[in-house]
Amino acid sequence: DYELSEADPEVREIINKEKERQFKSLELIASENFTSRAVMEAVGSCLTNKYSEGLPGKRYYGGNEHIDELETLCQKRALAAFHLDEKKWGVNVQPLSGSPANFEVYTAIMNPHDRIMGLDLPHGGHLSHGFMTPKRRVSGTSIYFESMPYRLDESTGLVDYDMLEKTAILFRPKLIIAGASAYPRDFDYPRMRKWLTTWHWKIADAVGAFLMMDMAHISGLVAASVVADPFEYCDIVTTTTHKSLRGPRGGMIFFRKDPILGVDLESAINNAVFPGLQGGPHNHTIGGLAVCLKHAQSPQFKAYQDKVVSNCRALAGRLIELGYKLVSGGSDNHLVLVDMRPMGIDGARAEKILDMASITLNKNSVPGDKSALVPGGIRIGSPAMTTRGFTEKEFVAVADFIHEGVQITLEAKKLVKGSKLQDFMKFVTSSDFSLMNKVSD
Ligand code: PLP
């Protein structure tokens, strides 16, 4: 048995280079984070060797006594980390990642071609919430289910709940999905759930739909109670585990134990995960997740999440001072969405130039974008650099660096006007390649 450097120096070298890139760049991608050494130790352990199809105590393979102990511990910690009563809520910790977790929920509670409503991708939603273009059903969710996205009110940058309600009453979806990949504000769960007043519908109940929250981006903030609690109002909550939560790459599905709309969510969801869509759980990931969920109950984790939010506010404040327009005017969570169009630049160019200066963030659609191919905004997140110890002061400096990068881009744009480089940039930003970059985020 050899060390990696001996067994495969080529892969070792690639890992070394990636480690250096991560170390040297300003990591501002809102969906990324640096997990802990303890999580990585569990993920790189012998747990990866074991097959354990099934659930604790009900496996299709022998030799699972320790894996049973691990998965049960992980489930208990997951419920504790999100302040859930074990009698009312259950959790499946086996989903391989966020998109499979969502698809597993859909197949658990719906038949093919049942109707769903999620936030439209160009308005901040995720591919797996039913994205399609006018020409193409892009995501498996929109291929196997009928999707009618809801959108933001373009004048405020906030979810247009009035329109969602009107559309839901006509479309009568089986599932309404809260949650997003690029939305800087809290969702209004009570509004999405029940009666607002005796005469006004609240959306999911009015149409007899399940309400699910995909809290992938903000699960760390939810665990630390620094944003609104989706569990109070939702039937099902899904999440990735590697974003603000700082765990290994993976997914979880939380479900109410009481039957909802006549469906026993516990068995429907567990069966959808295995044998419905997955085989053997990734036990090394479940090990890493258990470690992360222990940490998520600590005072240090709460302090970290507080800083994620205050750092993001400092970044937002400075960008506004520098004259940038933020979608919704600011942020309640870990990300800001900057509309670059008033600056005379698009998100694709800004991303490229900033990348050259080791500032890693991503281009993003903003409401009102004419073309989905050349998005007008950038998304900036605070979790990763907060993990690396940045405070508000450093995030103000980050805003200044971004501004400097944008100024240089504007200068460069003047210089390249009419040159071959301009044609090349047009090609890069209008090709399918650029669309794939955008939608795969
Ligand atoms: N849900 C949301 C809201 C996301 O932002 C993402 C990824 O960014 C996912 C789900 C998908 O997660 P994964 O990439 O792990 O499949």
Coordinates of C-alpha atoms and ligand atoms in Angstrom, one line a residue:
D1 CA 0.0 0.0 0.0
Y2 CA 1.6 3.2 -1.2
E3 CA 1.2 6.9 -0.4
L4 CA -0.5 8.8 -3.2
S5 CA 2.7 10.6 -4.1
E6 CA 4.3 7.2 -4.8
A7 CA 1.3 5.4 -6.2
D8 CA 0.2 8.1 -8.6
P9 CA 2.4 11.2 -8.7
E10 CA 0.3 12.7 -11.6
V11 CA -2.9 12.8 -9.5
R12 CA -1.0 14.0 -6.4
E13 CA 0.4 16.9 -8.5
I14 CA -3.0 17.9 -9.7
I15 CA -4.3 17.9 -6.1
N16 CA -1.3 19.9 -5.0
K17 CA -2.1 22.5 -7.7
E18 CA -5.7 22.7 -6.8
K19 CA -4.9 23.1 -3.2
E20 CA -2.6 26.0 -4.0
R21 CA -5.3 27.6 -6.2
Q22 CA -7.8 27.3 -3.3
F23 CA -5.2 28.7 -0.9
K24 CA -4.2 31.6 -3.1
S25 CA -7.5 32.8 -4.5
L26 CA -10.3 34.9 -2.9
E27 CA -13.0 32.2 -2.9
L28 CA -16.3 34.1 -3.2
I29 CA -18.5 31.4 -4.9
A30 CA -21.6 31.5 -2.7
S31 CA -22.1 27.7 -2.9
E32 CA -18.6 26.8 -1.9
N33 CA -16.8 26.5 1.4
F34 CA -13.7 24.9 3.0
T35 CA -14.7 21.9 5.1
S36 CA -12.7 21.0 8.2
R37 CA -9.7 18.7 8.5
A38 CA -11.8 16.4 10.7
V39 CA -14.5 16.1 8.0
M40 CA -11.9 15.4 5.4
E41 CA -10.3 12.7 7.6
A42 CA -13.6 10.9 7.9
V43 CA -14.3 11.3 4.1
G44 CA -10.9 9.8 3.3
S45 CA -11.4 6.8 5.6
C46 CA -12.1 3.1 5.3
L47 CA -15.8 3.9 5.4
T48 CA -15.6 4.1 1.7
N49 CA -15.0 0.4 1.4
K50 CA -18.4 -0.8 2.8
Y51 CA -21.7 -1.6 1.0
S52 CA -24.8 -1.0 3.2
E53 CA -27.9 -0.8 1.0
G54 CA -30.9 -0.3 3.2
L55 CA -31.3 1.6 6.4
P56 CA -29.8 1.0 9.9
G57 CA -31.0 -2.4 11.2
K58 CA -32.4 -3.3 7.8
R59 CA -29.5 -3.9 5.4
Y60 CA -29.0 -6.1 2.4
Y61 CA -25.4 -6.8 3.4
G62 CA -23.6 -8.3 6.4
G63 CA -20.9 -6.6 8.5
N64 CA -22.9 -3.4 9.0
E65 CA -22.9 -3.1 12.8
H66 CA -20.5 -0.1 12.8
I67 CA -22.1 1.5 9.7
D68 CA -25.5 1.2 11.5
E69 CA -24.1 3.0 14.5
L70 CA -22.6 5.7 12.3
E71 CA -25.8 6.4 10.2
T72 CA -28.0 6.4 13.3
L73 CA -25.6 8.9 15.0
C74 CA -25.6 11.0 11.8
Q75 CA -29.5 11.0 11.7
K76 CA -29.7 12.0 15.4
R77 CA -27.2 14.8 14.9
A78 CA -29.0 16.1 11.8
L79 CA -32.2 16.4 13.7
A80 CA -30.5 18.0 16.7
A81 CA -28.5 20.4 14.5
F82 CA -31.8 21.7 13.1
H83 CA -33.6 21.7 16.4
L84 CA -36.1 19.1 15.4
D85 CA -38.3 16.8 17.5
E86 CA -37.5 13.2 16.6
K87 CA -41.1 12.3 17.1
K88 CA -42.3 14.8 14.5
W89 CA -39.4 14.8 12.0
G90 CA -37.3 12.2 10.3
V91 CA -34.3 12.5 8.0
N92 CA -32.6 10.5 5.3
V93 CA -28.8 11.2 5.2
Q94 CA -28.0 9.0 2.2
P95 CA -28.7 11.3 -0.8
L96 CA -25.5 11.6 -2.9
S97 CA -25.9 15.3 -3.4
G98 CA -28.5 18.2 -3.6
S99 CA -29.9 17.4 -7.1
P100 CA -30.5 13.7 -6.4
A101 CA -32.1 14.6 -3.0
N102 CA -34.6 16.9 -4.8
F103 CA -35.4 14.3 -7.5
E104 CA -35.9 11.7 -4.9
V105 CA -38.5 13.9 -3.2
Y106 CA -40.2 14.4 -6.5
T107 CA -40.4 10.7 -7.3
A108 CA -41.5 10.0 -3.7
I109 CA -44.6 12.2 -3.7
M110 CA -45.5 12.6 -7.4
N111 CA -46.3 10.6 -10.5
P112 CA -44.6 11.5 -13.8
H113 CA -46.2 14.6 -15.3
D114 CA -47.5 15.9 -11.9
R115 CA -47.1 19.7 -11.6
I116 CA -44.5 21.6 -9.7
M117 CA -43.6 25.3 -9.1
G118 CA -40.1 26.4 -8.2
L119 CA -38.3 29.7 -8.6
D120 CA -37.2 30.2 -12.2
L121 CA -33.4 29.7 -12.7
P122 CA -32.8 33.1 -14.4
H123 CA -34.5 34.6 -11.3
G124 CA -32.3 32.7 -8.8
G125 CA -33.8 29.2 -8.7
H126 CA -31.9 26.0 -9.2
L127 CA -31.8 23.7 -12.2
S128 CA -33.4 20.9 -10.2
H129 CA -36.4 23.0 -9.4
G130 CA -37.8 22.5 -12.9
F131 CA -35.7 24.6 -15.2
M132 CA -36.5 24.8 -18.9
T133 CA -36.0 27.3 -21.7
P134 CA -38.6 28.2 -24.2
K135 CA -36.9 25.7 -26.6
R136 CA -35.8 22.9 -24.3
R137 CA -36.7 21.1 -21.0
V138 CA -33.2 21.3 -19.6
S139 CA -33.4 19.6 -16.2
G140 CA -34.7 16.0 -15.5
T141 CA -37.2 17.7 -13.2
S142 CA -38.8 19.5 -16.2
I143 CA -38.6 16.5 -18.4
Y144 CA -40.4 14.1 -16.0
F145 CA -42.7 16.7 -14.3
E146 CA -44.7 19.6 -15.6
S147 CA -43.0 22.8 -14.4
M148 CA -44.4 26.3 -14.1
P149 CA -41.8 28.5 -12.5
Y150 CA -42.6 31.5 -10.4
R151 CA -40.5 34.6 -10.6
L152 CA -39.3 37.8 -8.9
D153 CA -41.0 41.1 -9.1
E154 CA -38.4 42.8 -11.3
S155 CA -39.0 46.2 -9.7
T156 CA -38.1 45.0 -6.2
G157 CA -36.0 41.9 -6.8
L158 CA -38.2 40.0 -4.3
V159 CA -40.3 36.9 -5.0
D160 CA -43.6 38.0 -6.5
Y161 CA -45.9 36.1 -4.1
D162 CA -49.0 37.7 -5.5
M163 CA -48.2 36.3 -8.9
L164 CA -47.1 32.9 -7.4
E165 CA -50.5 32.7 -5.7
K166 CA -52.5 33.6 -8.8
T167 CA -50.6 31.1 -10.9
A168 CA -50.7 28.4 -8.3
I169 CA -54.5 28.6 -8.1
L170 CA -54.8 28.2 -11.9
F171 CA -51.9 25.6 -12.3
R172 CA -52.8 23.6 -9.1
P173 CA -49.3 22.2 -8.5
K174 CA -48.7 19.1 -6.4
L175 CA -45.5 20.7 -5.1
I176 CA -44.3 24.2 -4.4
I177 CA -40.6 24.6 -3.9
A178 CA -39.1 27.4 -1.8
G179 CA -35.3 27.9 -1.9
A180 CA -32.8 29.2 -4.4
S181 CA -29.2 29.4 -5.6
A182 CA -29.0 33.1 -6.0
Y183 CA -31.6 34.9 -3.8
P184 CA -30.2 37.3 -1.2
R185 CA -33.4 37.4 0.9
D186 CA -35.4 35.1 3.2
F187 CA -38.4 33.2 1.8
D188 CA -41.8 34.2 3.3
Y189 CA -42.7 30.6 4.4
P190 CA -45.9 31.6 6.3
R191 CA -47.1 33.3 3.1
M192 CA -46.3 30.2 1.1
R193 CA -48.0 27.9 3.5
K194 CA -51.4 28.9 5.1
W195 CA -54.2 31.4 5.4
L196 CA -53.0 34.9 5.5
T197 CA -56.2 36.2 6.9
T198 CA -59.6 34.6 7.0
W199 CA -60.2 35.8 3.4
H200 CA -56.9 35.6 1.8
W201 CA -55.3 32.3 0.5
K202 CA -51.9 31.3 1.6
I203 CA -50.4 29.5 -1.3
A204 CA -49.7 25.8 -0.7
D205 CA -52.7 25.1 1.4
A206 CA -55.0 26.9 -1.0
V207 CA -54.1 24.5 -3.8
G208 CA -53.6 21.3 -1.8
A209 CA -49.9 21.2 -2.5
F210 CA -46.9 20.0 -0.6
L211 CA -44.5 22.7 0.4
M212 CA -40.8 21.9 0.2
M213 CA -37.8 24.1 1.0
D214 CA -34.5 23.4 -0.6
M215 CA -32.2 25.1 1.9
A216 CA -29.0 24.0 0.2
H217 CA -27.4 27.5 0.2
I218 CA -28.5 28.6 3.7
S219 CA -28.6 25.3 5.7
G220 CA -25.7 26.5 7.9
L221 CA -27.6 29.8 8.6
V222 CA -30.7 27.8 9.4
A223 CA -28.9 25.6 11.8
A224 CA -27.5 28.6 13.6
S225 CA -30.9 30.3 13.5
V226 CA -29.7 33.5 11.8
V227 CA -32.4 33.3 9.1
A228 CA -36.0 32.3 9.2
D229 CA -36.8 28.6 10.1
P230 CA -38.3 26.7 7.1
F231 CA -39.2 23.7 9.3
E232 CA -42.0 25.5 11.0
Y233 CA -44.0 25.7 7.7
C234 CA -42.7 23.1 5.3
D235 CA -43.5 19.4 4.8
I236 CA -40.2 18.5 3.4
V237 CA -36.8 20.2 3.6
T238 CA -33.8 19.2 1.4
T239 CA -30.3 20.4 1.5
T240 CA -26.8 19.9 0.3
T241 CA -24.2 19.5 3.0
H242 CA -21.2 21.2 1.5
K243 CA -22.2 24.9 1.2
S244 CA -22.8 27.1 4.3
L245 CA -23.1 24.0 6.4
R246 CA -19.3 23.3 5.8
G247 CA -19.7 19.5 5.5
P248 CA -18.6 17.0 2.9
R249 CA -20.4 16.9 -0.6
G250 CA -23.7 15.2 0.0
G251 CA -27.4 15.7 0.6
M252 CA -30.1 15.2 3.2
I253 CA -33.9 15.0 3.1
F254 CA -36.0 16.0 6.2
F255 CA -39.6 15.0 6.2
R256 CA -42.6 15.3 8.6
K257 CA -43.5 12.0 10.2
D258 CA -47.2 12.6 10.2
P259 CA -48.9 11.8 6.9
I260 CA -49.3 14.9 4.7
L261 CA -52.1 15.0 2.1
G262 CA -52.5 11.3 2.8
V263 CA -48.9 10.4 2.1
D264 CA -46.6 8.6 4.6
L265 CA -43.6 10.8 3.7
E266 CA -41.2 8.7 5.8
S267 CA -41.6 5.5 3.8
A268 CA -42.2 7.3 0.5
I269 CA -38.9 9.2 0.8
N270 CA -36.8 6.4 2.2
N271 CA -38.0 4.1 -0.6
A272 CA -37.4 6.8 -3.2
V273 CA -33.8 7.1 -2.1
F274 CA -33.2 3.3 -2.0
P275 CA -34.1 1.3 -4.0
G276 CA -35.8 4.1 -6.0
L277 CA -32.8 6.1 -7.2
Q278 CA -29.7 5.0 -5.3
G279 CA -27.8 1.9 -4.4
G280 CA -25.2 1.7 -1.6
P281 CA -24.9 4.8 0.6
H282 CA -21.5 6.7 0.5
N283 CA -20.6 5.8 4.1
H284 CA -17.5 7.9 4.1
T285 CA -19.6 11.0 3.3
I286 CA -22.1 10.0 6.0
G287 CA -19.1 9.8 8.4
G288 CA -17.9 13.3 7.3
L289 CA -21.5 14.6 7.6
A290 CA -21.8 13.3 11.2
V291 CA -18.6 15.2 12.1
C292 CA -20.0 18.4 10.5
L293 CA -23.3 18.1 12.3
K294 CA -21.6 17.7 15.6
H295 CA -19.8 21.0 14.9
A296 CA -23.0 22.6 13.7
Q297 CA -24.3 22.4 17.3
S298 CA -21.4 24.3 18.8
P299 CA -21.2 27.9 19.9
Q300 CA -18.3 28.4 17.5
F301 CA -20.5 27.4 14.6
K302 CA -23.2 29.9 15.6
A303 CA -20.5 32.6 15.9
Y304 CA -19.2 31.6 12.4
Q305 CA -22.7 31.9 10.8
D306 CA -23.2 35.3 12.5
K307 CA -20.0 36.4 10.8
V308 CA -21.1 35.0 7.4
V309 CA -24.1 37.3 7.6
S310 CA -22.4 40.4 9.0
N311 CA -19.5 40.0 6.5
C312 CA -22.0 39.8 3.7
R313 CA -23.7 42.9 4.9
A314 CA -20.4 44.7 5.0
L315 CA -19.6 43.6 1.5
A316 CA -23.1 44.7 0.3
G317 CA -22.8 48.1 2.1
R318 CA -19.4 48.8 0.5
L319 CA -20.6 47.8 -3.0
I320 CA -23.6 50.2 -2.7
E321 CA -21.2 53.0 -1.6
L322 CA -19.1 52.3 -4.7
G323 CA -22.3 52.8 -6.8
Y324 CA -23.3 49.2 -7.5
K325 CA -26.9 48.1 -7.9
L326 CA -27.7 45.1 -5.8
V327 CA -30.7 42.9 -6.7
S328 CA -33.3 43.5 -3.9
G329 CA -31.1 46.4 -2.6
G330 CA -29.1 44.3 -0.2
S331 CA -28.8 40.9 1.5
D332 CA -30.3 39.0 4.5
N333 CA -28.0 36.0 4.1
H334 CA -24.6 34.9 2.8
L335 CA -24.8 36.3 -0.8
V336 CA -25.2 39.4 -2.8
L337 CA -26.3 39.5 -6.4
V338 CA -24.8 42.5 -8.2
D339 CA -26.5 43.9 -11.3
M340 CA -23.4 44.9 -13.5
R341 CA -25.4 46.3 -16.4
P342 CA -25.6 49.9 -15.1
M343 CA -21.8 49.8 -14.9
G344 CA -21.7 49.0 -18.6
I345 CA -20.3 45.5 -18.2
D346 CA -21.8 42.0 -18.2
G347 CA -21.3 39.2 -15.6
A348 CA -19.4 37.0 -18.0
R349 CA -16.6 39.6 -18.6
A350 CA -16.5 40.5 -14.9
E351 CA -16.1 36.9 -13.9
K352 CA -13.3 36.3 -16.4
I353 CA -11.3 39.4 -15.5
L354 CA -11.7 38.9 -11.8
D355 CA -10.7 35.2 -12.2
M356 CA -7.4 36.4 -13.8
A357 CA -6.8 38.3 -10.5
S358 CA -7.5 35.2 -8.5
I359 CA -10.9 36.5 -7.4
T360 CA -13.2 33.6 -7.8
L361 CA -16.9 34.3 -8.2
N362 CA -19.6 33.6 -10.8
K363 CA -21.6 35.3 -13.5
N364 CA -25.3 35.1 -12.8
S365 CA -28.6 36.1 -14.4
V366 CA -30.3 39.1 -12.9
P367 CA -34.0 40.0 -13.3
G368 CA -34.6 41.7 -16.6
D369 CA -31.7 40.1 -18.4
K370 CA -32.4 40.2 -22.1
S371 CA -30.2 37.2 -22.9
A372 CA -29.7 34.1 -20.8
L373 CA -26.4 33.6 -22.6
V374 CA -24.7 36.7 -21.3
P375 CA -26.0 37.2 -17.8
G376 CA -25.9 40.8 -16.5
G377 CA -24.8 40.0 -12.9
I378 CA -22.4 38.4 -10.6
R379 CA -23.1 36.4 -7.4
I380 CA -20.7 36.9 -4.5
G381 CA -20.8 34.8 -1.3
S382 CA -19.2 35.2 2.1
P383 CA -19.1 31.6 3.6
A384 CA -15.7 30.5 2.3
M385 CA -13.6 33.5 3.1
T386 CA -15.4 33.8 6.5
T387 CA -14.1 30.2 7.2
R388 CA -10.6 31.5 6.4
G389 CA -11.0 34.2 9.1
F390 CA -12.1 37.3 7.1
T391 CA -13.9 39.9 9.1
E392 CA -16.0 42.9 7.9
K393 CA -12.8 44.9 7.3
E394 CA -11.5 42.4 4.8
F395 CA -14.9 42.1 3.1
V396 CA -14.8 45.9 2.5
A397 CA -11.4 45.4 1.0
V398 CA -12.8 42.6 -1.2
A399 CA -15.5 45.0 -2.5
D400 CA -12.7 47.5 -3.3
F401 CA -10.7 44.8 -5.2
I402 CA -13.8 43.8 -7.2
H403 CA -14.4 47.4 -8.0
E404 CA -10.8 47.7 -9.2
G405 CA -11.2 44.7 -11.4
V406 CA -14.3 46.1 -12.9
Q407 CA -12.6 49.4 -13.6
I408 CA -9.8 47.6 -15.4
T409 CA -12.3 45.6 -17.4
L410 CA -14.0 48.8 -18.5
E411 CA -10.7 50.3 -19.6
A412 CA -9.8 47.0 -21.4
K413 CA -13.2 47.1 -23.1
K414 CA -12.3 50.5 -24.5
L415 CA -8.9 49.3 -25.7
V416 CA -10.3 46.1 -27.4
K417 CA -13.2 47.9 -29.1
G418 CA -13.0 46.9 -32.8
S419 CA -10.2 44.4 -32.1
K420 CA -10.2 40.6 -32.7
L421 CA -10.3 40.1 -28.9
Q422 CA -13.8 41.7 -28.8
D423 CA -15.1 39.3 -31.4
F424 CA -13.5 36.4 -29.5
M425 CA -15.2 37.6 -26.2
K426 CA -18.5 37.8 -28.1
F427 CA -18.0 34.2 -29.3
V428 CA -17.2 33.0 -25.8
T429 CA -20.1 34.7 -24.1
S430 CA -22.7 33.7 -26.7
S431 CA -21.8 30.1 -27.2
D432 CA -23.6 27.1 -25.7
F433 CA -20.4 26.6 -23.6
S434 CA -21.2 29.8 -21.7
L435 CA -24.8 28.7 -21.1
M436 CA -23.6 25.4 -19.7
N437 CA -21.2 27.3 -17.4
K438 CA -24.1 29.3 -16.1
V439 CA -26.6 26.6 -15.6
S440 CA -24.3 24.0 -14.1
D441 CA -23.5 26.2 -11.1
Ligands
PLP1 N1 -30.3 23.2 -4.6 C1 -29.7 24.4 -4.6 C2 -30.6 25.5 -4.1 C3 -28.4 24.6 -5.1 O1 -28.0 25.9 -5.1 C4 -27.7 23.5 -5.5 C5 -26.3 23.7 -6.1 O2 -25.7 24.7 -6.2 C6 -28.3 22.3 -5.5 C7 -29.6 22.1 -5.1 C8 -27.6 21.1 -6.1 O3 -26.6 20.5 -5.4 P1 -25.6 19.5 -6.1 O4 -24.7 20.3 -6.9 O5 -25.0 18.9 -4.9 O6 -26.4 18.5 -6.8

